[in-house]
């Protein structure tokens, strides 16, 4: 996929995020940053979620696959962050595929600046009549919980086998040869009253993750 720098975020890494970035540096990654991370708040997905929260079903079609590798943690609270962080990314992919920038699943898993950013990003594809096909490999998740109870989640996405498809011409476009296809996502999350870990800020950095 040829990711365009649509998200324009402004913010500062919290102490937890900064520590996590250091940890990710040895095996995590980075991507050319057109986004900045903002805020940190401070919980789950289907398996470890609060029973009061009914998660939306986010099922990607056979034409596009997101392969999540190593998204398990022995700490139930950290696993909950991983789960909702995973569903957030899937919801964004599905909204592009469905041409639905106002997707309810996207607003379920995002809030504040992250929601604005995600909708803008999705709309960029919709306005250009573009779809996603192929596969994205999502790996090396790094998760922590701040002293104030907020969540910090970093992970890498390899888009080398993902493509943008023009819905009209059927032309398929991948990441250019001179552009690193691996990105690092840096997110902060806040647990809602319903027990959902909502992503409140997001930064993407291209070029630092190992495949």
mmCIF file of C-alpha atoms in Angstrom:
data_model
loop_
_atom_site.group_PDB
_atom_site.id
_atom_site.type_symbol
_atom_site.label_atom_id
_atom_site.label_comp_id
_atom_site.label_asym_id
_atom_site.label_seq_id
_atom_site.Cartn_x
_atom_site.Cartn_y
_atom_site.Cartn_z
ATOM 1 C CA UNK A 1 0.000 0.000 0.000
ATOM 2 C CA UNK A 2 1.194 3.475 -0.724
ATOM 3 C CA UNK A 3 0.438 5.301 2.501
ATOM 4 C CA UNK A 4 -0.111 9.004 2.039
ATOM 5 C CA UNK A 5 0.801 11.426 4.873
ATOM 6 C CA UNK A 6 -2.781 12.388 5.667
ATOM 7 C CA UNK A 7 -2.675 12.413 9.433
ATOM 8 C CA UNK A 8 -1.382 15.690 10.837
ATOM 9 C CA UNK A 9 -1.167 15.289 14.601
ATOM 10 C CA UNK A 10 0.497 17.480 17.197
ATOM 11 C CA UNK A 11 1.573 16.353 20.647
ATOM 12 C CA UNK A 12 4.220 15.138 22.999
ATOM 13 C CA UNK A 13 5.236 11.660 24.058
ATOM 14 C CA UNK A 14 4.507 10.963 27.705
ATOM 15 C CA UNK A 15 7.194 9.430 29.901
ATOM 16 C CA UNK A 16 5.675 5.993 29.356
ATOM 17 C CA UNK A 17 5.606 6.432 25.599
ATOM 18 C CA UNK A 18 9.188 7.635 25.565
ATOM 19 C CA UNK A 19 10.347 4.623 27.549
ATOM 20 C CA UNK A 20 8.406 2.318 25.269
ATOM 21 C CA UNK A 21 9.923 3.904 22.183
ATOM 22 C CA UNK A 22 13.368 3.170 23.599
ATOM 23 C CA UNK A 23 12.354 -0.449 24.077
ATOM 24 C CA UNK A 24 10.994 -0.629 20.547
ATOM 25 C CA UNK A 25 14.180 0.825 19.131
ATOM 26 C CA UNK A 26 16.001 -2.484 19.381
ATOM 27 C CA UNK A 27 13.390 -4.392 17.440
ATOM 28 C CA UNK A 28 10.467 -2.102 16.944
ATOM 29 C CA UNK A 29 10.560 0.436 14.202
ATOM 30 C CA UNK A 30 9.824 3.823 12.849
ATOM 31 C CA UNK A 31 8.277 5.392 9.830
ATOM 32 C CA UNK A 32 8.731 8.766 8.233
ATOM 33 C CA UNK A 33 6.708 10.790 10.622
ATOM 34 C CA UNK A 34 3.941 12.962 9.317
ATOM 35 C CA UNK A 35 2.059 12.430 12.543
ATOM 36 C CA UNK A 36 2.827 13.356 16.086
ATOM 37 C CA UNK A 37 1.565 11.584 19.147
ATOM 38 C CA UNK A 38 -0.693 13.294 21.597
ATOM 39 C CA UNK A 39 -1.831 12.620 25.103
ATOM 40 C CA UNK A 40 -1.925 9.440 27.108
ATOM 41 C CA UNK A 41 -4.866 8.260 29.067
ATOM 42 C CA UNK A 42 -5.584 5.434 30.494
ATOM 43 C CA UNK A 43 -8.143 -0.948 28.849
ATOM 44 C CA UNK A 44 -9.509 -4.739 26.116
ATOM 45 C CA UNK A 45 -10.963 -6.699 23.240
ATOM 46 C CA UNK A 46 -13.373 -9.498 22.879
ATOM 47 C CA UNK A 47 -11.682 -12.047 25.092
ATOM 48 C CA UNK A 48 -10.626 -9.755 27.920
ATOM 49 C CA UNK A 49 -13.114 -6.922 27.605
ATOM 50 C CA UNK A 50 -15.547 -5.582 30.149
ATOM 51 C CA UNK A 51 -18.893 -7.422 29.826
ATOM 52 C CA UNK A 52 -20.692 -4.051 29.684
ATOM 53 C CA UNK A 53 -19.142 -3.199 26.322
ATOM 54 C CA UNK A 54 -20.526 -4.808 23.182
ATOM 55 C CA UNK A 55 -17.771 -4.742 20.597
ATOM 56 C CA UNK A 56 -18.702 -4.264 16.940
ATOM 57 C CA UNK A 57 -17.878 -7.143 14.629
ATOM 58 C CA UNK A 58 -14.917 -6.236 12.425
ATOM 59 C CA UNK A 59 -14.405 -8.901 9.764
ATOM 60 C CA UNK A 60 -12.101 -8.160 6.869
ATOM 61 C CA UNK A 61 -12.988 -9.622 3.448
ATOM 62 C CA UNK A 62 -10.928 -12.285 1.728
ATOM 63 C CA UNK A 63 -9.446 -9.669 -0.600
ATOM 64 C CA UNK A 64 -7.460 -8.100 2.243
ATOM 65 C CA UNK A 65 -5.852 -9.812 5.205
ATOM 66 C CA UNK A 66 -4.271 -8.364 8.348
ATOM 67 C CA UNK A 67 -1.915 -10.917 9.877
ATOM 68 C CA UNK A 68 -1.273 -10.135 13.566
ATOM 69 C CA UNK A 69 1.865 -11.870 14.848
ATOM 70 C CA UNK A 70 2.773 -12.058 18.528
ATOM 71 C CA UNK A 71 -0.250 -10.211 19.873
ATOM 72 C CA UNK A 72 -0.410 -12.106 23.159
ATOM 73 C CA UNK A 73 0.527 -10.985 26.659
ATOM 74 C CA UNK A 74 0.319 -12.840 29.967
ATOM 75 C CA UNK A 75 -0.988 -9.706 31.725
ATOM 76 C CA UNK A 76 -4.798 -9.574 31.199
ATOM 77 C CA UNK A 77 -4.873 -5.769 31.293
ATOM 78 C CA UNK A 78 -2.128 -5.467 28.687
ATOM 79 C CA UNK A 79 -3.869 -8.130 26.607
ATOM 80 C CA UNK A 80 -7.022 -6.009 26.702
ATOM 81 C CA UNK A 81 -5.056 -3.074 25.290
ATOM 82 C CA UNK A 82 -3.626 -5.297 22.560
ATOM 83 C CA UNK A 83 -7.078 -6.601 21.695
ATOM 84 C CA UNK A 84 -8.734 -3.217 21.311
ATOM 85 C CA UNK A 85 -5.670 -1.817 19.550
ATOM 86 C CA UNK A 86 -5.867 -4.666 17.043
ATOM 87 C CA UNK A 87 -9.572 -4.126 16.409
ATOM 88 C CA UNK A 88 -8.940 -0.400 15.938
ATOM 89 C CA UNK A 89 -6.557 -1.053 13.065
ATOM 90 C CA UNK A 90 -8.890 -3.644 11.519
ATOM 91 C CA UNK A 91 -11.792 -1.187 11.749
ATOM 92 C CA UNK A 92 -9.750 1.414 9.874
ATOM 93 C CA UNK A 93 -8.880 -1.060 7.129
ATOM 94 C CA UNK A 94 -12.507 -2.179 6.829
ATOM 95 C CA UNK A 95 -13.774 1.406 6.640
ATOM 96 C CA UNK A 96 -11.482 2.031 3.660
ATOM 97 C CA UNK A 97 -12.641 -1.174 1.978
ATOM 98 C CA UNK A 98 -16.312 -0.295 2.629
ATOM 99 C CA UNK A 99 -15.824 3.388 1.676
ATOM 100 C CA UNK A 100 -17.182 4.338 5.093
ATOM 101 C CA UNK A 101 -15.257 7.206 6.753
ATOM 102 C CA UNK A 102 -18.079 7.541 9.295
ATOM 103 C CA UNK A 103 -17.790 3.885 10.291
ATOM 104 C CA UNK A 104 -19.258 3.188 13.726
ATOM 105 C CA UNK A 105 -16.493 0.687 14.441
ATOM 106 C CA UNK A 106 -13.887 3.387 13.812
ATOM 107 C CA UNK A 107 -15.593 5.760 16.248
ATOM 108 C CA UNK A 108 -15.986 2.904 18.741
ATOM 109 C CA UNK A 109 -12.244 2.264 18.939
ATOM 110 C CA UNK A 110 -11.019 5.855 18.434
ATOM 111 C CA UNK A 111 -11.702 9.158 20.160
ATOM 112 C CA UNK A 112 -10.320 12.673 20.394
ATOM 113 C CA UNK A 113 -7.477 13.400 17.964
ATOM 114 C CA UNK A 114 -7.151 9.780 16.880
ATOM 115 C CA UNK A 115 -10.745 9.715 15.632
ATOM 116 C CA UNK A 116 -10.292 12.896 13.602
ATOM 117 C CA UNK A 117 -7.043 11.556 12.172
ATOM 118 C CA UNK A 118 -8.471 8.167 11.301
ATOM 119 C CA UNK A 119 -11.526 9.605 9.557
ATOM 120 C CA UNK A 120 -9.349 11.983 7.535
ATOM 121 C CA UNK A 121 -7.087 9.113 6.540
ATOM 122 C CA UNK A 122 -10.007 6.929 5.449
ATOM 123 C CA UNK A 123 -11.634 9.802 3.563
ATOM 124 C CA UNK A 124 -8.436 10.220 1.543
ATOM 125 C CA UNK A 125 -8.949 6.741 0.113
ATOM 126 C CA UNK A 126 -12.702 7.197 -0.364
ATOM 127 C CA UNK A 127 -12.355 10.538 -2.148
ATOM 128 C CA UNK A 128 -9.866 8.987 -4.572
ATOM 129 C CA UNK A 129 -12.092 5.939 -5.099
ATOM 130 C CA UNK A 130 -9.369 3.625 -3.821
ATOM 131 C CA UNK A 131 -9.643 0.236 -2.147
ATOM 132 C CA UNK A 132 -7.201 -1.993 -0.251
ATOM 133 C CA UNK A 133 -6.208 -5.473 -1.374
ATOM 134 C CA UNK A 134 -3.476 -7.925 -0.447
ATOM 135 C CA UNK A 135 -2.055 -8.350 3.021
ATOM 136 C CA UNK A 136 -0.543 -6.400 5.888
ATOM 137 C CA UNK A 137 1.671 -8.049 8.498
ATOM 138 C CA UNK A 138 1.245 -6.484 11.944
ATOM 139 C CA UNK A 139 3.997 -7.479 14.362
ATOM 140 C CA UNK A 140 6.234 -6.631 17.331
ATOM 141 C CA UNK A 141 3.581 -5.059 19.580
ATOM 142 C CA UNK A 142 4.982 -3.267 22.625
ATOM 143 C CA UNK A 143 2.476 -2.373 25.325
ATOM 144 C CA UNK A 144 2.728 -0.584 28.662
ATOM 145 C CA UNK A 145 0.487 1.039 31.241
ATOM 146 C CA UNK A 146 1.361 4.493 32.548
ATOM 147 C CA UNK A 147 1.335 5.570 36.179
ATOM 148 C CA UNK A 148 -1.972 7.326 35.552
ATOM 149 C CA UNK A 149 -3.550 4.167 34.130
ATOM 150 C CA UNK A 150 -3.272 5.039 30.453
ATOM 151 C CA UNK A 151 -2.229 2.617 27.762
ATOM 152 C CA UNK A 152 0.693 2.969 25.344
ATOM 153 C CA UNK A 153 0.858 0.638 22.359
ATOM 154 C CA UNK A 154 3.542 0.591 19.657
ATOM 155 C CA UNK A 155 3.555 -1.905 16.793
ATOM 156 C CA UNK A 156 4.955 -2.426 13.299
ATOM 157 C CA UNK A 157 3.084 -2.905 10.021
ATOM 158 C CA UNK A 158 4.695 -4.380 6.912
ATOM 159 C CA UNK A 159 2.723 -3.207 3.872
ATOM 160 C CA UNK A 160 4.993 -4.740 1.222
ATOM 161 C CA UNK A 161 2.238 -7.162 0.198
ATOM 162 C CA UNK A 162 -0.592 -4.658 0.472
ATOM 163 C CA UNK A 163 -1.868 -2.629 -2.478
ATOM 164 C CA UNK A 164 -4.115 0.284 -3.329
ATOM 165 C CA UNK A 165 -6.667 -0.611 -5.993
ATOM 166 C CA UNK A 166 -8.407 2.011 -8.115
ATOM 167 C CA UNK A 167 -12.053 0.963 -8.061
ATOM 168 C CA UNK A 168 -12.686 2.335 -11.558
ATOM 169 C CA UNK A 169 -9.560 1.511 -13.538
ATOM 170 C CA UNK A 170 -8.613 -1.575 -11.457
ATOM 171 C CA UNK A 171 -5.037 -0.306 -11.437
ATOM 172 C CA UNK A 172 -3.050 -1.759 -8.547
ATOM 173 C CA UNK A 173 -0.395 0.340 -6.790
ATOM 174 C CA UNK A 174 2.070 -0.851 -4.180
ATOM 175 C CA UNK A 175 4.652 0.916 -2.065
ATOM 176 C CA UNK A 176 7.294 2.452 -4.377
ATOM 177 C CA UNK A 177 10.623 0.626 -4.511
ATOM 178 C CA UNK A 178 12.442 3.534 -2.923
ATOM 179 C CA UNK A 179 10.056 3.733 0.040
ATOM 180 C CA UNK A 180 10.347 1.489 3.105
ATOM 181 C CA UNK A 181 7.086 -0.510 3.334
ATOM 182 C CA UNK A 182 7.353 -1.021 7.096
ATOM 183 C CA UNK A 183 5.803 1.496 9.471
ATOM 184 C CA UNK A 184 5.676 1.894 13.210
ATOM 185 C CA UNK A 185 2.419 2.909 14.835
ATOM 186 C CA UNK A 186 2.707 4.733 18.166
ATOM 187 C CA UNK A 187 -0.595 5.061 19.990
ATOM 188 C CA UNK A 188 -1.926 6.061 23.371
ATOM 189 C CA UNK A 189 -5.186 4.722 24.722
ATOM 190 C CA UNK A 190 -7.664 5.572 27.463
ATOM 191 C CA UNK A 191 -10.071 3.157 29.111
ATOM 192 C CA UNK A 192 -13.691 4.245 28.824
ATOM 193 C CA UNK A 193 -16.393 3.745 31.430
ATOM 194 C CA UNK A 194 -17.580 0.740 29.379
ATOM 195 C CA UNK A 195 -14.179 -0.920 29.623
ATOM 196 C CA UNK A 196 -13.062 -0.183 26.066
ATOM 197 C CA UNK A 197 -9.485 0.900 25.413
ATOM 198 C CA UNK A 198 -10.097 3.798 23.060
ATOM 199 C CA UNK A 199 -7.154 5.097 21.023
ATOM 200 C CA UNK A 200 -6.886 8.825 21.732
ATOM 201 C CA UNK A 201 -3.690 9.670 19.850
ATOM 202 C CA UNK A 202 -1.692 8.225 17.017
ATOM 203 C CA UNK A 203 1.665 8.721 15.326
ATOM 204 C CA UNK A 204 3.022 6.758 12.378
ATOM 205 C CA UNK A 205 6.727 6.580 11.530
ATOM 206 C CA UNK A 206 8.096 4.932 8.393
ATOM 207 C CA UNK A 207 11.345 3.041 8.057
ATOM 208 C CA UNK A 208 12.548 1.803 11.437
ATOM 209 C CA UNK A 209 10.897 -1.557 12.003
ATOM 210 C CA UNK A 210 12.574 -4.816 11.100
ATOM 211 C CA UNK A 211 10.650 -7.243 8.951
#
